[in-house]
Coordinates of C-alpha atoms in Angstrom, one line a residue:
X1 CA 3.8 -9.3 9.1
X2 CA 5.6 -8.1 12.3
X3 CA 8.7 -9.9 13.4
X4 CA 7.5 -13.2 14.9
X5 CA 9.0 -15.3 17.6
X6 CA 10.6 -18.7 16.8
X7 CA 7.7 -20.3 18.7
X8 CA 5.1 -18.4 16.6
X9 CA 6.9 -19.4 13.4
X10 CA 6.9 -23.0 14.5
X11 CA 3.2 -22.9 15.2
X12 CA 2.5 -21.3 11.8
X13 CA 4.7 -23.8 10.0
X14 CA 2.8 -26.7 11.6
X15 CA -0.5 -25.1 10.6
X16 CA 0.7 -24.8 7.1
X17 CA 1.6 -28.5 7.0
X18 CA -1.8 -29.3 8.6
X19 CA -3.6 -27.5 5.8
X20 CA -1.4 -29.1 3.2
X21 CA -2.3 -32.5 4.6
X22 CA -6.0 -31.6 4.2
X23 CA -5.5 -30.4 0.6
X24 CA -3.3 -33.3 -0.5
X25 CA -3.8 -36.3 1.8
X26 CA -2.6 -38.8 -0.8
X27 CA 0.1 -36.8 -2.6
X28 CA 2.3 -39.1 -4.6
X29 CA 5.3 -38.6 -6.8
X30 CA 4.6 -37.9 -10.5
X31 CA 7.7 -40.0 -11.4
X32 CA 7.2 -43.5 -12.6
X33 CA 9.4 -46.1 -10.9
X34 CA 9.2 -49.6 -9.5
X35 CA 12.3 -50.1 -7.4
X36 CA 15.1 -48.2 -5.6
X37 CA 17.4 -48.3 -8.6
X38 CA 14.8 -46.8 -10.9
X39 CA 13.9 -44.2 -8.3
X40 CA 17.4 -42.9 -7.8
X41 CA 17.9 -42.7 -11.6
X42 CA 14.5 -41.0 -12.1
X43 CA 15.2 -38.4 -9.4
X44 CA 18.7 -37.8 -10.7
X45 CA 17.3 -37.2 -14.2
X46 CA 14.5 -34.9 -12.9
X47 CA 16.9 -32.1 -11.9
X48 CA 16.0 -29.0 -14.0
X49 CA 13.6 -31.1 -16.0
X50 CA 9.9 -31.9 -15.6
X51 CA 8.7 -35.2 -14.2
X52 CA 6.7 -35.7 -17.4
X53 CA 9.8 -35.4 -19.5
X54 CA 11.6 -37.9 -17.4
X55 CA 8.7 -40.4 -17.6
X56 CA 8.9 -40.2 -21.4
X57 CA 12.5 -41.5 -21.5
X58 CA 12.6 -43.9 -18.6
X59 CA 10.6 -46.8 -20.2
X60 CA 13.2 -47.3 -22.9
X61 CA 16.0 -46.5 -20.5
X62 CA 15.0 -49.2 -18.0
X63 CA 14.1 -51.6 -20.8
X64 CA 17.7 -51.5 -22.0
X65 CA 19.4 -51.2 -18.5
X66 CA 17.0 -52.5 -15.8
X67 CA 19.5 -52.5 -13.0
X68 CA 22.8 -51.2 -11.8
X69 CA 24.7 -54.1 -13.1
X70 CA 23.6 -53.6 -16.7
X71 CA 23.9 -49.8 -16.6
X72 CA 27.4 -49.9 -15.0
X73 CA 28.8 -51.7 -18.1
X74 CA 27.4 -49.4 -20.8
X75 CA 28.8 -46.4 -22.5
X76 CA 27.4 -43.0 -21.2
X77 CA 27.0 -42.0 -24.8
X78 CA 24.5 -44.8 -25.3
X79 CA 22.5 -43.7 -22.2
X80 CA 22.7 -40.1 -23.5
X81 CA 21.0 -41.2 -26.8
X82 CA 18.0 -42.4 -24.8
X83 CA 17.7 -39.4 -22.5
X84 CA 18.8 -36.6 -24.8
X85 CA 15.4 -34.9 -24.8
X86 CA 15.8 -33.9 -21.1
X87 CA 17.9 -31.0 -19.8
X88 CA 21.7 -31.5 -19.1
X89 CA 21.4 -35.0 -20.6
X90 CA 25.2 -35.5 -21.2
X91 CA 26.1 -34.9 -17.6
X92 CA 23.2 -36.9 -16.4
X93 CA 24.1 -39.9 -18.6
X94 CA 27.6 -39.8 -17.2
X95 CA 26.2 -39.7 -13.7
X96 CA 23.8 -42.6 -14.4
X97 CA 26.7 -44.9 -15.4
X98 CA 29.1 -43.7 -12.7
X99 CA 26.5 -44.1 -10.0
X100 CA 25.7 -47.5 -11.2
X101 CA 29.3 -48.5 -11.2
X102 CA 29.6 -47.4 -7.5
X103 CA 26.4 -49.2 -6.6
X104 CA 27.8 -52.4 -8.0
X105 CA 31.4 -52.1 -6.7
X106 CA 30.7 -50.6 -3.3
X107 CA 27.2 -51.8 -2.4
X108 CA 26.8 -55.2 -4.0
X109 CA 24.4 -53.9 -6.7
X110 CA 21.9 -52.5 -4.1
X111 CA 21.0 -48.9 -3.8
X112 CA 22.5 -47.8 -0.4
X113 CA 20.2 -47.0 2.5
X114 CA 21.9 -44.1 4.3
X115 CA 22.3 -40.4 3.6
X116 CA 26.1 -40.6 3.8
X117 CA 26.3 -43.5 1.3
X118 CA 23.8 -42.2 -1.1
X119 CA 25.4 -38.8 -1.4
X120 CA 28.7 -40.5 -2.5
X121 CA 26.9 -41.4 -5.7
X122 CA 27.6 -38.9 -8.6
X123 CA 24.6 -36.7 -9.3
X124 CA 23.0 -37.4 -5.9
X125 CA 22.8 -34.6 -3.4
X126 CA 20.7 -34.3 -0.2
X127 CA 17.5 -33.6 -2.1
X128 CA 17.7 -36.8 -4.1
X129 CA 19.0 -38.8 -1.2
X130 CA 16.1 -37.7 1.0
X131 CA 13.6 -38.7 -1.7
X132 CA 15.2 -42.1 -2.2
X133 CA 15.4 -42.8 1.6
X134 CA 11.8 -41.8 2.1
X135 CA 10.1 -43.4 -0.9
X136 CA 12.3 -46.5 -1.3
X137 CA 13.1 -47.4 2.3
X138 CA 10.7 -45.5 4.5
X139 CA 13.5 -43.6 6.2
X140 CA 12.9 -39.9 6.9
X141 CA 16.3 -38.3 7.5
X142 CA 15.5 -34.8 6.3
X143 CA 13.3 -32.8 3.9
X144 CA 13.7 -32.9 0.1
X145 CA 13.9 -29.2 -0.8
X146 CA 13.5 -28.7 -4.5
X147 CA 12.6 -25.5 -6.3
X148 CA 8.9 -25.7 -5.3
X149 CA 9.6 -26.3 -1.7
X150 CA 12.3 -23.6 -1.6
X151 CA 9.9 -21.1 -3.2
X152 CA 7.1 -21.9 -0.8
X153 CA 9.3 -21.9 2.3
X154 CA 10.6 -18.5 1.2
X155 CA 7.2 -17.0 0.5
X156 CA 5.8 -18.5 3.7
X157 CA 8.5 -16.6 5.6
X158 CA 10.0 -19.8 7.0
X159 CA 13.5 -19.2 5.6
X160 CA 15.7 -16.5 4.2
X161 CA 18.3 -19.0 3.2
X162 CA 20.2 -18.3 -0.1
X163 CA 20.0 -22.0 -1.2
X164 CA 17.7 -24.9 -1.0
X165 CA 20.3 -26.8 1.0
X166 CA 20.4 -24.1 3.6
X167 CA 16.6 -23.8 3.6
X168 CA 16.3 -27.4 4.5
X169 CA 18.2 -26.8 7.7
X170 CA 15.8 -23.9 8.6
X171 CA 12.8 -26.2 8.0
X172 CA 14.2 -29.0 10.0
X173 CA 14.6 -26.7 13.0
X174 CA 11.0 -25.5 13.0
X175 CA 9.0 -28.6 11.9
X176 CA 8.6 -31.7 14.1
X177 CA 10.2 -34.8 12.7
X178 CA 6.8 -36.5 12.1
X179 CA 6.0 -33.8 9.4
X180 CA 9.2 -34.0 7.5
X181 CA 8.3 -36.8 5.2
X182 CA 5.1 -35.3 3.7
X183 CA 6.5 -31.8 3.0
X184 CA 8.1 -32.5 -0.4
X185 CA 5.1 -34.0 -2.3
X186 CA 2.4 -31.9 -0.7
X187 CA 4.3 -28.7 -1.2
X188 CA 5.2 -29.6 -4.8
X189 CA 1.5 -30.1 -5.6
X190 CA 0.6 -26.8 -3.9
X191 CA 3.4 -25.0 -5.8
X192 CA 2.1 -26.3 -9.1
X193 CA -1.5 -25.7 -8.4
X194 CA -1.6 -22.4 -6.4
X195 CA 1.7 -20.9 -5.4
X196 CA 3.3 -20.9 -8.8
X197 CA 6.6 -19.3 -9.6
X198 CA 5.4 -16.5 -11.9
X199 CA 1.7 -15.9 -11.0
X200 CA 0.8 -17.2 -7.5
X201 CA -2.9 -17.4 -7.0
X202 CA -3.1 -15.4 -3.7
X203 CA -6.7 -14.6 -4.1
X204 CA -8.6 -17.4 -2.5
X205 CA -5.4 -19.2 -1.4
X206 CA -6.0 -21.4 1.7
X207 CA -2.8 -20.1 3.2
X208 CA -3.4 -16.4 2.5
X209 CA -4.3 -15.5 6.1
X210 CA -1.0 -16.9 7.5
X211 CA 1.3 -16.2 4.6
X212 CA 3.4 -12.9 4.8
X213 CA 3.7 -12.9 1.0
X214 CA 0.0 -12.9 0.2
X215 CA -0.8 -10.2 -2.2
X216 CA 2.9 -9.7 -2.9
X217 CA 3.5 -12.0 -5.9
X218 CA 6.9 -10.6 -6.8
X219 CA 8.5 -11.1 -3.4
X220 CA 10.2 -14.5 -4.2
X221 CA 11.2 -13.4 -7.7
X222 CA 12.8 -10.2 -6.4
X223 CA 14.7 -12.1 -3.8
X224 CA 16.0 -14.6 -6.3
X225 CA 17.2 -11.8 -8.6
X226 CA 19.3 -10.2 -5.9
X227 CA 21.4 -13.4 -5.4

């Protein structure tokens, strides 16, 4: 694809989102949660781990510690025993307890409602904060860029950023605000179904005619290996 103008890139990005909306009009999170506290813990635990793996440990986790007050007073080793089947469980157990302590001491036991306050919690970065704000409070303050969104944004030619955090800023510049909230879930579904990490299904892909990486399945992998 020849070098495109910023305007053309914006129009292509909007068209990608339009098609995503048609493919996944009711895209929902695969994580199981029932309140903001459970959501922030679930998203924190999901880093470098599948949602299915998180859903297997959270029923017992929330049975024993259903809120920030109860989790704040426990030993991280006890939390670790419950979540030890997921990746990086020791660090995540520590973050669960420390984040709960801050929620209790600084926010009266309620999960905060701003990006600045959420990212003060251990284990919570912009991606997690964006998801919590969007799903728990209906606040769209950015785009949650996880590995799926980052991979797709790179393959779609919408960013050359070296990190998901930097890629978010590129997406925010080219997508209108009203589209930000739907990107994460819709693109995750597309990344799992079609534009997979190792073997993207370019043949028959509904984005193939506007994707500069169509027919070049190793483009993303090669870029990642050079970093």
